[in-house]
Amino acid sequence: MIDSNGDCRLRDLDLLAALGNLAVQAGRRIEAVRTAGAPAHLKADGSPVTEADRASEAIVLAGLADLCPGIPAASEEAVAAGIVPPAKDRLFLVDPLDGTKEFLAGNGEYAVNIALVVGGRPVLGVVHAPVGGDTWLGLVGAGAWRAAPARDGLAPRSAWQPIHCRPRPAVPTVALSRTHLDPETERAVAALGPTTCLRLGSALKFAVIAEGRADLYLRLGMVREWDIAAGHALLIAAGGTVTAPDGSPLLYGKAEEGFAVNGFRASGAPASD
């Protein structure tokens, strides 16, 4: 469980609920920007950024600073601007708008991701879908839930629906990126044998595995830690696994490597006997 150690005002499920509410607030701001129109600009790495990314990030970072003033945060747009947090055992990883290309395409497959990493391992994750309003929440060792939208933000804890990974069927469903599918990943999926493929944007791929609608998510190309840390925690909390491509543990907080992750494999529950 999360020991506050003076760094955070809340612990465990109370912190999870507070971060869920924060993600909902950011998601509503994203949708307000989308409705008003959000032209894209290119960052130095050629990826797009919009006012929705920046507005969401401002809400999340301000909220984290209030809730957990002793825990630094690494957030996508801030790091791109050269704002790298000091190295600490505890770190928030934030993608304020995961799936900017999906946002610009208007397909609704984007998310707000907030994760807490302790000792290099994700222990808490929130994935919020601004379109539809659903929020997936995971606390490693305690469980995983799906929360429907409510008028005032995140639904109360009593209304959270527990979710679990399903045992892998004979023909598994593989969740694949809609816009970032690379040849190496395609070859790895083909090597699995018969599968059903589900193309989906952003960290929502972790959510469909966590709630038992898919079984695998492979990405052998490079991603950033904030892209997957929240989904990693969610999936572990729901009974799944996330590893490096070779099966070794996937560790986070590597600022010296630009928070890069050189591929991963995410799985639901193993096949039943």
Short mmCIF file of C-alpha atoms in Angstrom, two decimals:
data_model
loop_
_atom_site.label_atom_id
_atom_site.label_comp_id
_atom_site.label_asym_id
_atom_site.label_seq_id
_atom_site.Cartn_x
_atom_site.Cartn_y
_atom_site.Cartn_z
CA MET A 1 0.00 0.00 0.00
CA ILE A 2 0.99 3.62 -0.33
CA ASP A 3 2.81 4.98 2.72
CA SER A 4 2.36 8.73 2.58
CA ASN A 5 5.67 9.38 4.37
CA GLY A 6 4.68 13.02 4.65
CA ASP A 7 4.76 13.46 0.85
CA CYS A 8 1.03 13.19 0.24
CA ARG A 9 -2.15 14.26 2.01
CA LEU A 10 -4.04 11.08 1.05
CA ARG A 11 -3.32 7.36 0.93
CA ASP A 12 -4.45 4.31 -0.99
CA LEU A 13 -8.09 4.37 -2.15
CA ASP A 14 -8.60 7.97 -1.04
CA LEU A 15 -5.66 9.03 -3.21
CA LEU A 16 -6.90 6.87 -6.08
CA ALA A 17 -10.33 8.55 -5.92
CA ALA A 18 -8.78 12.01 -5.78
CA LEU A 19 -6.62 11.30 -8.82
CA GLY A 20 -9.66 9.91 -10.62
CA ASN A 21 -11.49 13.18 -9.98
CA LEU A 22 -8.47 15.10 -11.20
CA ALA A 23 -8.45 13.11 -14.44
CA VAL A 24 -12.17 13.74 -14.92
CA GLN A 25 -11.64 17.50 -14.50
CA ALA A 26 -8.84 17.41 -17.05
CA GLY A 27 -10.98 15.35 -19.42
CA ARG A 28 -13.81 17.84 -19.28
CA ARG A 29 -11.39 20.63 -20.08
CA ILE A 30 -10.10 18.62 -23.05
CA GLU A 31 -13.64 18.28 -24.37
CA ALA A 32 -14.30 22.00 -23.92
CA VAL A 33 -11.20 22.79 -25.97
CA ARG A 34 -12.20 20.26 -28.62
CA THR A 35 -15.62 21.85 -28.93
CA ALA A 36 -14.05 25.28 -29.33
CA GLY A 37 -11.49 24.01 -31.84
CA ALA A 38 -7.93 22.93 -31.09
CA PRO A 39 -5.39 23.55 -33.85
CA ALA A 40 -2.24 21.43 -33.62
CA HIS A 41 1.36 22.54 -33.45
CA LEU A 42 4.44 20.37 -33.90
CA LYS A 43 6.93 19.81 -31.10
CA ALA A 44 10.66 19.42 -31.68
CA ASP A 45 10.26 15.66 -32.12
CA GLY A 46 7.61 16.14 -34.82
CA SER A 47 4.69 14.98 -32.68
CA PRO A 48 1.58 17.16 -32.40
CA VAL A 49 0.51 19.18 -29.38
CA THR A 50 -2.69 21.17 -28.89
CA GLU A 51 -4.14 23.60 -26.38
CA ALA A 52 -6.07 20.61 -25.00
CA ASP A 53 -2.78 18.88 -24.06
CA ARG A 54 -1.55 22.00 -22.27
CA ALA A 55 -4.83 22.79 -20.54
CA SER A 56 -5.19 19.24 -19.25
CA GLU A 57 -1.60 19.21 -18.03
CA ALA A 58 -2.07 22.46 -16.10
CA ILE A 59 -5.07 21.00 -14.26
CA VAL A 60 -3.36 17.70 -13.43
CA LEU A 61 -0.05 19.18 -12.29
CA ALA A 62 -1.74 21.79 -10.10
CA GLY A 63 -3.89 19.09 -8.55
CA LEU A 64 -0.93 16.80 -7.89
CA ALA A 65 1.03 19.63 -6.28
CA ASP A 66 -1.90 20.22 -3.92
CA LEU A 67 -2.57 16.57 -3.12
CA CYS A 68 1.03 15.35 -2.89
CA PRO A 69 3.40 18.30 -2.61
CA GLY A 70 6.36 16.07 -1.77
CA ILE A 71 6.12 13.87 -4.86
CA PRO A 72 7.50 15.24 -8.16
CA ALA A 73 5.72 14.71 -11.47
CA ALA A 74 7.08 14.01 -14.94
CA SER A 75 4.49 15.09 -17.49
CA GLU A 76 4.79 14.84 -21.24
CA GLU A 77 4.54 18.48 -22.25
CA ALA A 78 6.54 19.78 -19.30
CA VAL A 79 9.39 17.38 -20.00
CA ALA A 80 9.28 18.35 -23.69
CA ALA A 81 9.77 21.95 -22.52
CA GLY A 82 12.83 20.92 -20.49
CA ILE A 83 11.17 20.69 -17.06
CA VAL A 84 12.52 17.41 -15.66
CA PRO A 85 11.71 16.58 -12.01
CA PRO A 86 14.41 15.66 -9.50
CA ALA A 87 15.11 11.97 -9.02
CA LYS A 88 13.10 10.53 -6.12
CA ASP A 89 11.83 7.13 -5.08
CA ARG A 90 8.26 8.33 -5.68
CA LEU A 91 7.20 9.90 -8.95
CA PHE A 92 3.99 10.73 -10.75
CA LEU A 93 3.99 10.05 -14.49
CA VAL A 94 1.37 12.02 -16.42
CA ASP A 95 0.18 11.97 -19.99
CA PRO A 96 -2.38 14.79 -20.01
CA LEU A 97 -3.72 13.80 -23.44
CA ASP A 98 -2.64 10.34 -24.50
CA GLY A 99 -3.54 9.93 -28.14
CA THR A 100 -3.28 13.47 -29.50
CA LYS A 101 -3.47 12.07 -33.04
CA GLU A 102 -6.74 10.32 -32.14
CA PHE A 103 -7.98 13.58 -30.61
CA LEU A 104 -7.22 15.43 -33.84
CA ALA A 105 -8.80 12.65 -35.91
CA GLY A 106 -11.99 12.96 -33.86
CA ASN A 107 -12.38 9.24 -33.17
CA GLY A 108 -12.66 9.60 -29.37
CA GLU A 109 -9.87 7.13 -28.58
CA TYR A 110 -7.77 9.29 -26.28
CA ALA A 111 -7.22 9.38 -22.55
CA VAL A 112 -5.83 11.16 -19.50
CA ASN A 113 -3.21 9.00 -17.75
CA ILE A 114 -1.96 9.47 -14.18
CA ALA A 115 0.35 6.95 -12.49
CA LEU A 116 2.25 6.82 -9.22
CA VAL A 117 5.57 4.99 -9.34
CA VAL A 118 7.34 3.83 -6.18
CA GLY A 119 10.81 2.33 -6.41
CA GLY A 120 10.55 2.20 -10.19
CA ARG A 121 7.30 0.21 -10.20
CA PRO A 122 3.80 1.57 -10.92
CA VAL A 123 1.55 1.07 -7.90
CA LEU A 124 -1.45 3.20 -8.83
CA GLY A 125 -2.96 4.08 -12.17
CA VAL A 126 -5.86 6.12 -13.53
CA VAL A 127 -6.94 6.04 -17.18
CA HIS A 128 -9.81 8.38 -18.05
CA ALA A 129 -11.66 8.55 -21.37
CA PRO A 130 -12.92 12.12 -21.94
CA VAL A 131 -15.33 10.84 -24.61
CA GLY A 132 -17.89 8.76 -22.76
CA GLY A 133 -16.49 9.78 -19.39
CA ASP A 134 -15.50 6.36 -18.07
CA THR A 135 -12.52 6.07 -15.73
CA TRP A 136 -10.45 2.97 -14.99
CA LEU A 137 -8.66 2.89 -11.65
CA GLY A 138 -6.12 0.42 -10.32
CA LEU A 139 -4.31 0.12 -6.99
CA VAL A 140 -1.82 -2.73 -6.96
CA GLY A 141 -2.65 -5.13 -4.14
CA ALA A 142 -6.16 -3.75 -3.69
CA GLY A 143 -7.96 -4.16 -7.03
CA ALA A 144 -9.14 -2.47 -10.20
CA TRP A 145 -12.39 -0.75 -11.03
CA ARG A 146 -14.33 1.01 -13.76
CA ALA A 147 -16.23 4.14 -12.76
CA ALA A 148 -18.96 5.67 -14.87
CA PRO A 149 -19.20 9.46 -15.14
CA ALA A 150 -21.17 11.42 -12.57
CA ARG A 151 -22.45 14.99 -12.53
CA ASP A 152 -19.86 16.22 -10.02
CA GLY A 153 -16.89 14.25 -11.36
CA LEU A 154 -15.89 10.70 -10.60
CA ALA A 155 -18.68 8.43 -9.38
CA PRO A 156 -18.61 7.66 -5.63
CA ARG A 157 -16.57 4.66 -4.58
CA SER A 158 -19.70 2.66 -3.79
CA ALA A 159 -20.61 2.81 -7.50
CA TRP A 160 -17.23 1.63 -8.82
CA GLN A 161 -17.49 -1.66 -10.72
CA PRO A 162 -14.72 -4.19 -9.95
CA ILE A 163 -12.95 -5.44 -13.07
CA HIS A 164 -10.64 -8.39 -13.71
CA CYS A 165 -8.62 -9.80 -16.57
CA ARG A 166 -10.15 -12.89 -18.13
CA PRO A 167 -8.36 -16.24 -18.61
CA ARG A 168 -6.80 -16.26 -22.06
CA PRO A 169 -9.03 -18.06 -24.61
CA ALA A 170 -7.76 -20.39 -27.31
CA VAL A 171 -7.91 -17.54 -29.81
CA PRO A 172 -6.82 -14.46 -27.87
CA THR A 173 -7.76 -10.90 -28.73
CA VAL A 174 -4.72 -8.69 -29.25
CA ALA A 175 -5.07 -4.95 -28.74
CA LEU A 176 -2.96 -2.99 -31.23
CA SER A 177 -2.21 0.68 -31.73
CA ARG A 178 -4.40 2.39 -34.29
CA THR A 179 -1.73 4.86 -35.40
CA HIS A 180 1.64 3.54 -34.17
CA LEU A 181 1.78 -0.07 -35.38
CA ASP A 182 5.36 -0.93 -36.36
CA PRO A 183 6.59 -3.88 -38.48
CA GLU A 184 8.36 -5.60 -35.58
CA THR A 185 5.15 -5.65 -33.55
CA GLU A 186 3.21 -6.96 -36.56
CA ARG A 187 5.68 -9.84 -36.91
CA ALA A 188 5.42 -10.66 -33.21
CA VAL A 189 1.63 -10.78 -33.41
CA ALA A 190 1.75 -13.00 -36.50
CA ALA A 191 4.02 -15.41 -34.58
CA LEU A 192 1.30 -15.89 -31.94
CA GLY A 193 -0.83 -17.93 -34.34
CA PRO A 194 -4.60 -17.44 -34.60
CA THR A 195 -5.72 -14.20 -32.97
CA THR A 196 -8.41 -11.58 -33.17
CA CYS A 197 -7.05 -8.05 -33.47
CA LEU A 198 -8.58 -4.97 -31.89
CA ARG A 199 -7.24 -1.62 -33.17
CA LEU A 200 -7.60 1.10 -30.56
CA GLY A 201 -5.89 4.35 -29.63
CA SER A 202 -4.06 5.37 -26.43
CA ALA A 203 -3.95 3.62 -23.05
CA LEU A 204 -7.53 2.48 -23.57
CA LYS A 205 -5.89 -0.75 -24.81
CA PHE A 206 -4.81 -1.49 -21.23
CA ALA A 207 -8.37 -0.85 -20.05
CA VAL A 208 -9.96 -3.38 -22.41
CA ILE A 209 -7.54 -6.06 -21.13
CA ALA A 210 -8.13 -5.10 -17.50
CA GLU A 211 -11.88 -5.51 -17.87
CA GLY A 212 -11.67 -8.78 -19.81
CA ARG A 213 -12.44 -7.67 -23.37
CA ALA A 214 -8.97 -8.38 -24.76
CA ASP A 215 -5.98 -10.51 -23.76
CA LEU A 216 -2.71 -9.07 -25.06
CA TYR A 217 -1.14 -5.75 -26.00
CA LEU A 218 2.24 -5.80 -27.72
CA ARG A 219 4.31 -2.77 -28.58
CA LEU A 220 7.90 -3.41 -29.63
CA GLY A 221 8.64 0.13 -30.76
CA MET A 222 9.73 2.90 -28.40
CA VAL A 223 7.19 4.65 -26.16
CA ARG A 224 7.53 7.01 -23.20
CA GLU A 225 6.92 6.05 -19.61
CA TRP A 226 3.89 8.33 -19.23
CA ASP A 227 2.23 6.53 -22.16
CA ILE A 228 2.00 3.24 -20.29
CA ALA A 229 2.66 3.61 -16.53
CA ALA A 230 -1.00 4.19 -15.61
CA GLY A 231 -2.13 1.29 -17.79
CA HIS A 232 0.63 -0.88 -16.33
CA ALA A 233 -0.59 -0.28 -12.76
CA LEU A 234 -4.22 -0.78 -13.82
CA LEU A 235 -3.45 -4.09 -15.50
CA ILE A 236 -1.39 -5.45 -12.59
CA ALA A 237 -4.20 -4.49 -10.21
CA ALA A 238 -6.68 -6.37 -12.43
CA GLY A 239 -4.62 -9.57 -12.46
CA GLY A 240 -2.48 -9.08 -15.57
CA THR A 241 1.22 -8.61 -16.26
CA VAL A 242 3.40 -6.07 -18.05
CA THR A 243 7.04 -6.79 -18.86
CA ALA A 244 9.84 -5.75 -21.16
CA PRO A 245 9.80 -7.65 -24.48
CA ASP A 246 12.27 -10.24 -23.08
CA GLY A 247 10.10 -10.88 -20.03
CA SER A 248 12.24 -8.89 -17.60
CA PRO A 249 10.67 -6.34 -15.20
CA LEU A 250 9.72 -2.99 -16.67
CA LEU A 251 11.03 -0.19 -14.46
CA TYR A 252 10.17 3.52 -14.55
CA GLY A 253 11.62 6.87 -13.59
CA LYS A 254 14.59 6.76 -15.98
CA ALA A 255 14.96 10.47 -16.61
CA GLU A 256 18.54 9.97 -17.80
CA GLU A 257 17.14 7.92 -20.70
CA GLY A 258 14.49 10.47 -21.57
CA PHE A 259 11.80 8.32 -19.90
CA ALA A 260 12.01 6.01 -22.93
CA VAL A 261 10.63 2.45 -22.90
CA ASN A 262 11.96 0.20 -25.64
CA GLY A 263 8.85 -1.90 -26.06
CA PHE A 264 6.70 -4.00 -23.73
CA ARG A 265 4.29 -6.92 -23.54
CA ALA A 266 1.04 -6.62 -21.61
CA SER A 267 -1.07 -9.68 -20.87
CA GLY A 268 -4.28 -10.52 -19.09
CA ALA A 269 -4.69 -13.66 -17.02
CA PRO A 270 -3.12 -16.91 -18.26
CA ALA A 271 -5.24 -19.59 -19.90
CA SER A 272 -7.23 -21.74 -17.47
CA ASP A 273 -6.28 -25.39 -17.14
#
